[in-house]
């Protein structure tokens, strides 16, 4: 049983920043996310896309924002349960909660903060009739361990950032990389498109466009795919087929937790602390809704800050917290590190 002060469901930017705000209050956090790494959509879907509305950053890549958030929260030593989906929640007699994942990992906390973005993400699968029978035996929708493809023949399908970036990365890992896209144009970052073109010219990536994979071949394991290009259909050998068509957001099991739902979002009280209709359960970031809601990362940061203040009062009802600006009190991590402005020197003049 993993025990913590605040259990955060969702490790996107809002969930990660919650760790920092909770840390200032000396509250420990643990995060659950169905994706294999922190960062949510910023890491999984568009790590190389720029974001322009983060305060003090005229422009920051989504992946760099996640890296900076991870560095910012490092002193507060958060725990992570990654690659698992929060499945059930059980309220205890003392008002605390036990959240169990789809893999049976149990977490116990007095406060639960749902920061799941647009919900849990499930891969968008291509309309290939037999593809489900090859899942985990050569068909993967998310790349978790690049070493799995060491010296293998890999075919990637897709035309976005994820397909481009992984094609580039695996060019140094796999024995053969083929990228198949139904259009000649790609919708990814310009530098990624240019890099793929460069690798194609060097003979390190095979590029087949406009085309699509229409069938998967093999018995106990994938050994090839069928590709349709114009009027021509042909088979190409491979060890792995990786369709990267993005992730579809769904509220998932959280929708069965007894929370008040409106248009696939969780209703909260925004006049105070973004608490749901169940005391002790909060919803922050894109997953919540209230009058005037804006689905922006910076709004999620604001909501996380107010939520943590409320969580502190719930956990310590007899304590009065006096807010101190970090410019005055500094930041002290659970690992013993401390950041603090230098003190002014007071010296008498003779």
mmCIF file of C-alpha atoms in Angstrom:
data_model
loop_
_atom_site.group_PDB
_atom_site.id
_atom_site.type_symbol
_atom_site.label_atom_id
_atom_site.label_comp_id
_atom_site.label_asym_id
_atom_site.label_seq_id
_atom_site.Cartn_x
_atom_site.Cartn_y
_atom_site.Cartn_z
ATOM 1 C CA UNK A 1 0.000 0.000 0.000
ATOM 2 C CA UNK A 2 1.424 3.347 -1.088
ATOM 3 C CA UNK A 3 0.585 6.107 1.407
ATOM 4 C CA UNK A 4 0.817 9.823 0.733
ATOM 5 C CA UNK A 5 -0.761 13.148 1.688
ATOM 6 C CA UNK A 6 -2.146 14.030 -1.735
ATOM 7 C CA UNK A 7 -2.738 11.390 -4.385
ATOM 8 C CA UNK A 8 -2.655 13.022 -7.809
ATOM 9 C CA UNK A 9 -4.307 11.230 -10.704
ATOM 10 C CA UNK A 10 -2.619 12.508 -13.837
ATOM 11 C CA UNK A 11 1.035 13.481 -14.284
ATOM 12 C CA UNK A 12 0.595 16.237 -16.840
ATOM 13 C CA UNK A 13 1.762 19.806 -16.211
ATOM 14 C CA UNK A 14 -1.051 20.588 -13.743
ATOM 15 C CA UNK A 15 -0.441 17.404 -11.771
ATOM 16 C CA UNK A 16 3.305 18.020 -11.690
ATOM 17 C CA UNK A 17 2.945 21.639 -10.523
ATOM 18 C CA UNK A 18 0.642 20.428 -7.750
ATOM 19 C CA UNK A 19 3.660 18.632 -6.274
ATOM 20 C CA UNK A 20 5.496 21.952 -5.962
ATOM 21 C CA UNK A 21 2.600 23.816 -4.346
ATOM 22 C CA UNK A 22 1.951 20.911 -1.972
ATOM 23 C CA UNK A 23 5.657 20.747 -1.150
ATOM 24 C CA UNK A 24 5.611 24.363 0.016
ATOM 25 C CA UNK A 25 2.991 23.213 2.535
ATOM 26 C CA UNK A 26 5.120 20.210 3.577
ATOM 27 C CA UNK A 27 2.651 17.809 1.951
ATOM 28 C CA UNK A 28 3.920 14.716 0.140
ATOM 29 C CA UNK A 29 2.488 13.720 -3.240
ATOM 30 C CA UNK A 30 2.234 10.547 -5.294
ATOM 31 C CA UNK A 31 1.093 10.552 -8.934
ATOM 32 C CA UNK A 32 -0.706 7.911 -10.994
ATOM 33 C CA UNK A 33 -0.693 8.067 -14.784
ATOM 34 C CA UNK A 34 -1.664 5.567 -17.460
ATOM 35 C CA UNK A 35 1.166 6.790 -19.675
ATOM 36 C CA UNK A 36 4.669 5.356 -19.201
ATOM 37 C CA UNK A 37 6.287 8.732 -18.443
ATOM 38 C CA UNK A 38 5.287 12.015 -16.770
ATOM 39 C CA UNK A 39 4.103 14.935 -18.850
ATOM 40 C CA UNK A 40 0.716 13.876 -20.196
ATOM 41 C CA UNK A 41 -0.081 15.137 -23.687
ATOM 42 C CA UNK A 42 2.969 17.410 -23.626
ATOM 43 C CA UNK A 43 5.271 14.375 -23.522
ATOM 44 C CA UNK A 44 3.219 11.838 -25.425
ATOM 45 C CA UNK A 45 1.633 13.793 -28.264
ATOM 46 C CA UNK A 46 3.474 17.057 -28.934
ATOM 47 C CA UNK A 47 6.809 17.278 -27.063
ATOM 48 C CA UNK A 48 8.338 19.461 -29.772
ATOM 49 C CA UNK A 49 5.446 21.869 -30.207
ATOM 50 C CA UNK A 50 5.931 25.379 -28.801
ATOM 51 C CA UNK A 51 3.628 26.826 -26.139
ATOM 52 C CA UNK A 52 3.292 30.597 -26.068
ATOM 53 C CA UNK A 53 1.126 31.401 -23.035
ATOM 54 C CA UNK A 54 3.233 30.192 -20.107
ATOM 55 C CA UNK A 55 4.155 33.226 -17.952
ATOM 56 C CA UNK A 56 7.808 34.320 -18.310
ATOM 57 C CA UNK A 57 8.303 31.997 -21.293
ATOM 58 C CA UNK A 58 7.724 33.815 -24.598
ATOM 59 C CA UNK A 59 8.047 30.386 -26.155
ATOM 60 C CA UNK A 60 8.735 26.977 -24.641
ATOM 61 C CA UNK A 61 8.590 23.512 -26.173
ATOM 62 C CA UNK A 62 6.048 21.249 -24.488
ATOM 63 C CA UNK A 63 8.719 18.664 -23.697
ATOM 64 C CA UNK A 64 10.994 21.317 -22.211
ATOM 65 C CA UNK A 65 8.146 22.585 -20.035
ATOM 66 C CA UNK A 66 7.751 19.087 -18.615
ATOM 67 C CA UNK A 67 11.514 18.804 -18.044
ATOM 68 C CA UNK A 68 11.492 22.114 -16.170
ATOM 69 C CA UNK A 69 8.539 21.065 -14.034
ATOM 70 C CA UNK A 70 10.281 17.792 -13.162
ATOM 71 C CA UNK A 71 13.370 19.735 -12.123
ATOM 72 C CA UNK A 72 11.256 22.154 -10.087
ATOM 73 C CA UNK A 73 9.539 19.378 -8.090
ATOM 74 C CA UNK A 74 12.604 17.168 -7.646
ATOM 75 C CA UNK A 75 13.356 18.510 -4.118
ATOM 76 C CA UNK A 76 9.896 17.373 -2.992
ATOM 77 C CA UNK A 77 10.556 13.738 -3.937
ATOM 78 C CA UNK A 78 7.202 12.747 -5.451
ATOM 79 C CA UNK A 79 6.359 9.109 -6.041
ATOM 80 C CA UNK A 80 5.067 7.816 -9.380
ATOM 81 C CA UNK A 81 2.913 4.893 -10.463
ATOM 82 C CA UNK A 82 3.261 5.031 -14.251
ATOM 83 C CA UNK A 83 1.775 2.836 -16.946
ATOM 84 C CA UNK A 84 -1.233 2.115 -14.728
ATOM 85 C CA UNK A 85 -4.751 3.562 -14.793
ATOM 86 C CA UNK A 86 -6.644 4.597 -11.654
ATOM 87 C CA UNK A 87 -9.507 2.109 -11.661
ATOM 88 C CA UNK A 88 -11.478 2.229 -8.419
ATOM 89 C CA UNK A 89 -11.794 4.475 -5.379
ATOM 90 C CA UNK A 90 -13.065 3.439 -1.967
ATOM 91 C CA UNK A 91 -13.827 5.913 0.787
ATOM 92 C CA UNK A 92 -12.792 4.716 4.235
ATOM 93 C CA UNK A 93 -14.637 5.271 7.519
ATOM 94 C CA UNK A 94 -12.128 7.963 8.511
ATOM 95 C CA UNK A 95 -12.803 9.920 5.320
ATOM 96 C CA UNK A 96 -9.593 8.897 3.542
ATOM 97 C CA UNK A 97 -9.482 7.123 0.193
ATOM 98 C CA UNK A 98 -7.957 3.995 -1.304
ATOM 99 C CA UNK A 99 -7.403 4.174 -5.051
ATOM 100 C CA UNK A 100 -6.571 0.934 -6.879
ATOM 101 C CA UNK A 101 -5.122 0.802 -10.383
ATOM 102 C CA UNK A 102 -5.970 -1.609 -13.186
ATOM 103 C CA UNK A 103 -2.858 -3.583 -12.188
ATOM 104 C CA UNK A 104 -3.892 -3.849 -8.536
ATOM 105 C CA UNK A 105 -1.561 -1.231 -7.033
ATOM 106 C CA UNK A 106 -3.256 0.351 -4.013
ATOM 107 C CA UNK A 107 -2.763 3.940 -2.855
ATOM 108 C CA UNK A 108 -4.024 5.481 0.395
ATOM 109 C CA UNK A 109 -4.447 9.224 0.926
ATOM 110 C CA UNK A 110 -6.685 11.723 2.756
ATOM 111 C CA UNK A 111 -6.933 13.861 -0.390
ATOM 112 C CA UNK A 112 -7.307 12.880 -4.050
ATOM 113 C CA UNK A 113 -6.627 15.439 -6.775
ATOM 114 C CA UNK A 114 -7.807 14.438 -10.236
ATOM 115 C CA UNK A 115 -5.558 16.225 -12.727
ATOM 116 C CA UNK A 116 -6.143 13.889 -15.624
ATOM 117 C CA UNK A 117 -6.222 16.474 -18.394
ATOM 118 C CA UNK A 118 -8.923 15.446 -20.829
ATOM 119 C CA UNK A 119 -9.071 12.009 -19.188
ATOM 120 C CA UNK A 120 -7.208 8.774 -19.675
ATOM 121 C CA UNK A 121 -5.726 8.364 -23.134
ATOM 122 C CA UNK A 122 -6.295 5.357 -25.332
ATOM 123 C CA UNK A 123 -4.488 4.877 -28.638
ATOM 124 C CA UNK A 124 -6.340 5.559 -31.842
ATOM 125 C CA UNK A 125 -6.157 2.285 -33.716
ATOM 126 C CA UNK A 126 -6.147 1.982 -37.509
ATOM 127 C CA UNK A 127 -9.163 0.209 -39.077
ATOM 128 C CA UNK A 128 -7.312 -3.033 -39.737
ATOM 129 C CA UNK A 129 -9.648 -6.006 -39.054
ATOM 130 C CA UNK A 130 -7.089 -8.377 -37.509
ATOM 131 C CA UNK A 131 -4.863 -5.880 -35.692
ATOM 132 C CA UNK A 132 -6.082 -6.736 -32.174
ATOM 133 C CA UNK A 133 -4.798 -10.304 -32.479
ATOM 134 C CA UNK A 134 -1.246 -8.990 -32.981
ATOM 135 C CA UNK A 135 -1.179 -6.596 -30.030
ATOM 136 C CA UNK A 136 1.804 -7.341 -27.762
ATOM 137 C CA UNK A 137 3.255 -9.763 -30.318
ATOM 138 C CA UNK A 138 4.599 -7.168 -32.693
ATOM 139 C CA UNK A 139 1.971 -4.425 -32.769
ATOM 140 C CA UNK A 140 2.532 -1.566 -30.320
ATOM 141 C CA UNK A 141 0.688 1.749 -30.110
ATOM 142 C CA UNK A 142 3.067 3.388 -27.633
ATOM 143 C CA UNK A 143 6.844 3.014 -27.539
ATOM 144 C CA UNK A 144 7.826 2.355 -23.942
ATOM 145 C CA UNK A 145 11.243 0.727 -24.336
ATOM 146 C CA UNK A 146 13.159 1.650 -27.504
ATOM 147 C CA UNK A 147 15.595 -1.193 -26.866
ATOM 148 C CA UNK A 148 12.814 -3.610 -27.796
ATOM 149 C CA UNK A 149 13.497 -2.569 -31.404
ATOM 150 C CA UNK A 150 17.261 -2.956 -31.313
ATOM 151 C CA UNK A 151 18.398 -4.499 -34.640
ATOM 152 C CA UNK A 152 14.774 -5.143 -35.683
ATOM 153 C CA UNK A 153 12.826 -4.179 -38.781
ATOM 154 C CA UNK A 154 10.235 -1.576 -37.802
ATOM 155 C CA UNK A 155 7.349 -0.057 -39.740
ATOM 156 C CA UNK A 156 5.790 3.099 -38.296
ATOM 157 C CA UNK A 157 2.498 4.533 -39.561
ATOM 158 C CA UNK A 158 1.475 8.142 -38.976
ATOM 159 C CA UNK A 159 2.207 11.702 -39.971
ATOM 160 C CA UNK A 160 2.406 13.673 -36.730
ATOM 161 C CA UNK A 161 5.154 14.600 -34.307
ATOM 162 C CA UNK A 162 5.170 11.233 -32.566
ATOM 163 C CA UNK A 163 5.593 9.251 -35.799
ATOM 164 C CA UNK A 164 8.309 11.607 -37.043
ATOM 165 C CA UNK A 165 10.225 11.789 -33.774
ATOM 166 C CA UNK A 166 10.248 8.028 -33.211
ATOM 167 C CA UNK A 167 11.268 7.356 -36.812
ATOM 168 C CA UNK A 168 14.235 9.647 -36.264
ATOM 169 C CA UNK A 169 15.116 8.089 -32.917
ATOM 170 C CA UNK A 170 14.802 4.466 -34.056
ATOM 171 C CA UNK A 171 16.992 5.123 -37.087
ATOM 172 C CA UNK A 172 19.895 4.701 -34.657
ATOM 173 C CA UNK A 173 18.390 1.636 -32.961
ATOM 174 C CA UNK A 174 16.543 -0.557 -35.454
ATOM 175 C CA UNK A 175 18.137 -2.332 -38.385
ATOM 176 C CA UNK A 176 15.487 -0.895 -40.695
ATOM 177 C CA UNK A 177 12.881 1.850 -40.226
ATOM 178 C CA UNK A 178 10.008 2.453 -42.638
ATOM 179 C CA UNK A 179 7.585 5.359 -42.219
ATOM 180 C CA UNK A 180 4.202 5.035 -43.931
ATOM 181 C CA UNK A 181 1.833 7.991 -44.183
ATOM 182 C CA UNK A 182 -1.360 8.401 -46.155
ATOM 183 C CA UNK A 183 -0.369 11.877 -47.363
ATOM 184 C CA UNK A 184 2.776 13.391 -48.814
ATOM 185 C CA UNK A 185 2.566 16.237 -46.290
ATOM 186 C CA UNK A 186 3.333 15.792 -42.585
ATOM 187 C CA UNK A 187 1.732 17.725 -39.725
ATOM 188 C CA UNK A 188 4.760 17.725 -37.442
ATOM 189 C CA UNK A 189 7.445 20.197 -36.484
ATOM 190 C CA UNK A 190 9.356 21.518 -39.498
ATOM 191 C CA UNK A 191 12.751 20.461 -38.152
ATOM 192 C CA UNK A 192 11.456 16.908 -37.660
ATOM 193 C CA UNK A 193 10.094 16.764 -41.207
ATOM 194 C CA UNK A 194 13.419 18.010 -42.555
ATOM 195 C CA UNK A 195 15.338 15.488 -40.446
ATOM 196 C CA UNK A 196 13.224 12.599 -41.772
ATOM 197 C CA UNK A 197 13.846 13.812 -45.320
ATOM 198 C CA UNK A 198 17.562 13.974 -44.610
ATOM 199 C CA UNK A 199 17.584 10.439 -43.175
ATOM 200 C CA UNK A 200 15.625 9.235 -46.199
ATOM 201 C CA UNK A 201 18.227 10.787 -48.520
ATOM 202 C CA UNK A 202 20.937 9.005 -46.518
ATOM 203 C CA UNK A 203 19.120 5.676 -46.925
ATOM 204 C CA UNK A 204 18.538 5.335 -43.165
ATOM 205 C CA UNK A 205 14.743 5.639 -43.320
ATOM 206 C CA UNK A 206 12.370 4.284 -45.947
ATOM 207 C CA UNK A 207 9.510 6.673 -46.642
ATOM 208 C CA UNK A 208 6.339 5.389 -48.314
ATOM 209 C CA UNK A 209 3.755 8.074 -49.151
ATOM 210 C CA UNK A 210 0.928 8.470 -49.895
ATOM 211 C CA UNK A 211 0.129 5.012 -48.609
ATOM 212 C CA UNK A 212 -1.464 3.114 -45.740
ATOM 213 C CA UNK A 213 -1.064 -0.213 -43.988
ATOM 214 C CA UNK A 214 -4.158 -2.323 -44.654
ATOM 215 C CA UNK A 215 -3.223 -5.685 -43.129
ATOM 216 C CA UNK A 216 -0.876 -7.248 -40.579
ATOM 217 C CA UNK A 217 0.851 -10.554 -41.353
ATOM 218 C CA UNK A 218 2.272 -13.290 -39.172
ATOM 219 C CA UNK A 219 1.419 -16.245 -36.949
ATOM 220 C CA UNK A 220 2.928 -16.286 -33.428
ATOM 221 C CA UNK A 221 4.502 -12.884 -34.103
ATOM 222 C CA UNK A 222 4.248 -10.116 -36.669
ATOM 223 C CA UNK A 223 6.435 -10.783 -39.701
ATOM 224 C CA UNK A 224 5.123 -8.207 -42.111
ATOM 225 C CA UNK A 225 2.345 -5.862 -43.241
ATOM 226 C CA UNK A 226 0.396 -5.209 -46.399
ATOM 227 C CA UNK A 227 0.718 -1.688 -47.758
ATOM 228 C CA UNK A 228 -1.612 -0.039 -50.263
ATOM 229 C CA UNK A 229 -0.079 2.750 -52.340
ATOM 230 C CA UNK A 230 -2.350 4.111 -55.013
ATOM 231 C CA UNK A 231 -3.626 1.159 -57.021
ATOM 232 C CA UNK A 232 -0.718 -1.035 -55.947
ATOM 233 C CA UNK A 233 -0.776 -3.395 -52.941
ATOM 234 C CA UNK A 234 2.364 -5.117 -51.675
ATOM 235 C CA UNK A 235 3.749 -6.877 -48.627
ATOM 236 C CA UNK A 236 6.754 -5.683 -46.647
ATOM 237 C CA UNK A 237 8.584 -7.704 -44.016
ATOM 238 C CA UNK A 238 8.962 -6.329 -40.481
ATOM 239 C CA UNK A 239 9.327 -7.448 -36.866
ATOM 240 C CA UNK A 240 7.191 -4.647 -35.412
ATOM 241 C CA UNK A 241 4.340 -2.508 -36.686
ATOM 242 C CA UNK A 242 3.791 0.719 -34.733
ATOM 243 C CA UNK A 243 0.746 2.796 -35.725
ATOM 244 C CA UNK A 244 1.130 6.235 -34.099
ATOM 245 C CA UNK A 245 -2.161 8.010 -34.759
ATOM 246 C CA UNK A 246 -2.380 9.847 -31.457
ATOM 247 C CA UNK A 247 -4.354 9.199 -28.309
ATOM 248 C CA UNK A 248 -8.094 9.589 -27.762
ATOM 249 C CA UNK A 249 -9.065 11.151 -24.407
ATOM 250 C CA UNK A 250 -11.710 9.388 -22.319
ATOM 251 C CA UNK A 251 -12.800 10.028 -18.753
ATOM 252 C CA UNK A 252 -12.492 6.275 -18.218
ATOM 253 C CA UNK A 253 -13.218 4.571 -14.874
ATOM 254 C CA UNK A 254 -13.212 7.940 -13.069
ATOM 255 C CA UNK A 255 -16.609 8.503 -14.656
ATOM 256 C CA UNK A 256 -17.973 5.704 -12.439
ATOM 257 C CA UNK A 257 -16.754 7.176 -9.136
ATOM 258 C CA UNK A 258 -19.985 8.983 -8.295
ATOM 259 C CA UNK A 259 -18.651 12.391 -9.310
ATOM 260 C CA UNK A 260 -20.918 14.969 -10.903
ATOM 261 C CA UNK A 261 -20.154 14.924 -14.628
ATOM 262 C CA UNK A 262 -21.049 17.480 -17.255
ATOM 263 C CA UNK A 263 -20.084 16.964 -20.911
ATOM 264 C CA UNK A 264 -17.303 14.488 -20.089
ATOM 265 C CA UNK A 265 -15.785 16.809 -17.462
ATOM 266 C CA UNK A 266 -15.979 16.857 -13.657
ATOM 267 C CA UNK A 267 -18.022 19.668 -12.122
ATOM 268 C CA UNK A 268 -16.262 21.550 -9.316
ATOM 269 C CA UNK A 269 -16.863 24.521 -7.029
ATOM 270 C CA UNK A 270 -14.594 27.179 -8.483
ATOM 271 C CA UNK A 271 -15.543 29.835 -5.954
ATOM 272 C CA UNK A 272 -13.237 28.278 -3.368
ATOM 273 C CA UNK A 273 -11.036 25.284 -4.052
ATOM 274 C CA UNK A 274 -12.131 23.162 -7.076
ATOM 275 C CA UNK A 275 -13.577 20.450 -4.860
ATOM 276 C CA UNK A 276 -16.013 17.970 -6.407
ATOM 277 C CA UNK A 277 -19.340 16.863 -4.996
ATOM 278 C CA UNK A 278 -17.391 14.311 -2.910
ATOM 279 C CA UNK A 279 -15.495 16.056 -0.065
ATOM 280 C CA UNK A 280 -11.783 15.284 -0.245
ATOM 281 C CA UNK A 281 -11.782 14.729 -4.004
ATOM 282 C CA UNK A 282 -10.701 17.679 -6.140
ATOM 283 C CA UNK A 283 -10.487 18.109 -9.909
ATOM 284 C CA UNK A 284 -8.020 20.550 -11.453
ATOM 285 C CA UNK A 285 -6.881 21.352 -14.962
ATOM 286 C CA UNK A 286 -8.626 20.375 -18.189
ATOM 287 C CA UNK A 287 -10.557 17.549 -16.531
ATOM 288 C CA UNK A 288 -12.836 19.929 -14.599
ATOM 289 C CA UNK A 289 -15.611 22.313 -15.572
ATOM 290 C CA UNK A 290 -17.217 25.372 -13.992
ATOM 291 C CA UNK A 291 -18.678 28.671 -15.218
ATOM 292 C CA UNK A 292 -15.988 30.587 -17.076
ATOM 293 C CA UNK A 293 -13.631 27.599 -17.350
ATOM 294 C CA UNK A 294 -10.685 27.969 -19.734
ATOM 295 C CA UNK A 295 -8.701 24.871 -20.695
ATOM 296 C CA UNK A 296 -5.237 26.405 -20.374
ATOM 297 C CA UNK A 297 -2.150 25.086 -18.601
ATOM 298 C CA UNK A 298 -1.719 28.343 -16.708
ATOM 299 C CA UNK A 299 -5.306 28.055 -15.393
ATOM 300 C CA UNK A 300 -4.496 24.547 -14.186
ATOM 301 C CA UNK A 301 -1.503 25.942 -12.267
ATOM 302 C CA UNK A 302 -3.795 28.460 -10.541
ATOM 303 C CA UNK A 303 -6.353 25.794 -9.671
ATOM 304 C CA UNK A 304 -3.626 23.535 -8.250
ATOM 305 C CA UNK A 305 -2.416 26.336 -5.986
ATOM 306 C CA UNK A 306 -5.841 26.977 -4.438
ATOM 307 C CA UNK A 307 -6.580 23.263 -4.192
ATOM 308 C CA UNK A 308 -3.446 22.635 -2.140
ATOM 309 C CA UNK A 309 -4.446 25.323 0.363
ATOM 310 C CA UNK A 310 -7.792 23.593 0.844
ATOM 311 C CA UNK A 311 -6.130 20.177 1.056
ATOM 312 C CA UNK A 312 -3.858 21.447 3.839
ATOM 313 C CA UNK A 313 -6.875 22.552 5.883
ATOM 314 C CA UNK A 314 -8.559 19.200 5.313
ATOM 315 C CA UNK A 315 -5.493 17.243 6.417
ATOM 316 C CA UNK A 316 -4.672 19.577 9.324
ATOM 317 C CA UNK A 317 -8.018 21.086 10.429
ATOM 318 C CA UNK A 318 -6.548 22.352 13.722
ATOM 319 C CA UNK A 319 -3.585 24.144 12.148
ATOM 320 C CA UNK A 320 -3.596 27.632 10.746
ATOM 321 C CA UNK A 321 -1.370 28.059 7.746
ATOM 322 C CA UNK A 322 0.159 31.458 7.183
ATOM 323 C CA UNK A 323 1.162 31.876 3.561
ATOM 324 C CA UNK A 324 4.696 33.081 2.991
ATOM 325 C CA UNK A 325 6.003 34.249 -0.344
ATOM 326 C CA UNK A 326 8.853 32.134 -1.698
ATOM 327 C CA UNK A 327 10.804 35.368 -2.126
ATOM 328 C CA UNK A 328 10.715 35.678 1.674
ATOM 329 C CA UNK A 329 10.674 32.116 2.990
ATOM 330 C CA UNK A 330 12.585 30.427 0.187
ATOM 331 C CA UNK A 331 11.963 26.835 -0.850
ATOM 332 C CA UNK A 332 13.060 23.921 1.339
ATOM 333 C CA UNK A 333 12.898 20.485 -0.263
ATOM 334 C CA UNK A 334 12.227 17.206 1.476
ATOM 335 C CA UNK A 335 15.704 16.166 0.342
ATOM 336 C CA UNK A 336 17.297 18.834 2.550
ATOM 337 C CA UNK A 337 18.014 21.311 -0.226
ATOM 338 C CA UNK A 338 17.156 24.953 0.339
ATOM 339 C CA UNK A 339 16.812 27.901 -1.986
ATOM 340 C CA UNK A 340 16.722 31.304 -0.330
ATOM 341 C CA UNK A 341 17.489 34.878 -1.221
ATOM 342 C CA UNK A 342 20.705 36.172 0.372
ATOM 343 C CA UNK A 343 20.111 38.049 3.614
ATOM 344 C CA UNK A 344 20.891 41.725 3.797
ATOM 345 C CA UNK A 345 23.989 42.562 5.809
ATOM 346 C CA UNK A 346 23.323 44.897 8.698
ATOM 347 C CA UNK A 347 26.455 46.650 9.868
ATOM 348 C CA UNK A 348 26.935 49.680 12.036
ATOM 349 C CA UNK A 349 28.982 52.524 10.629
ATOM 350 C CA UNK A 350 31.396 54.197 13.007
#
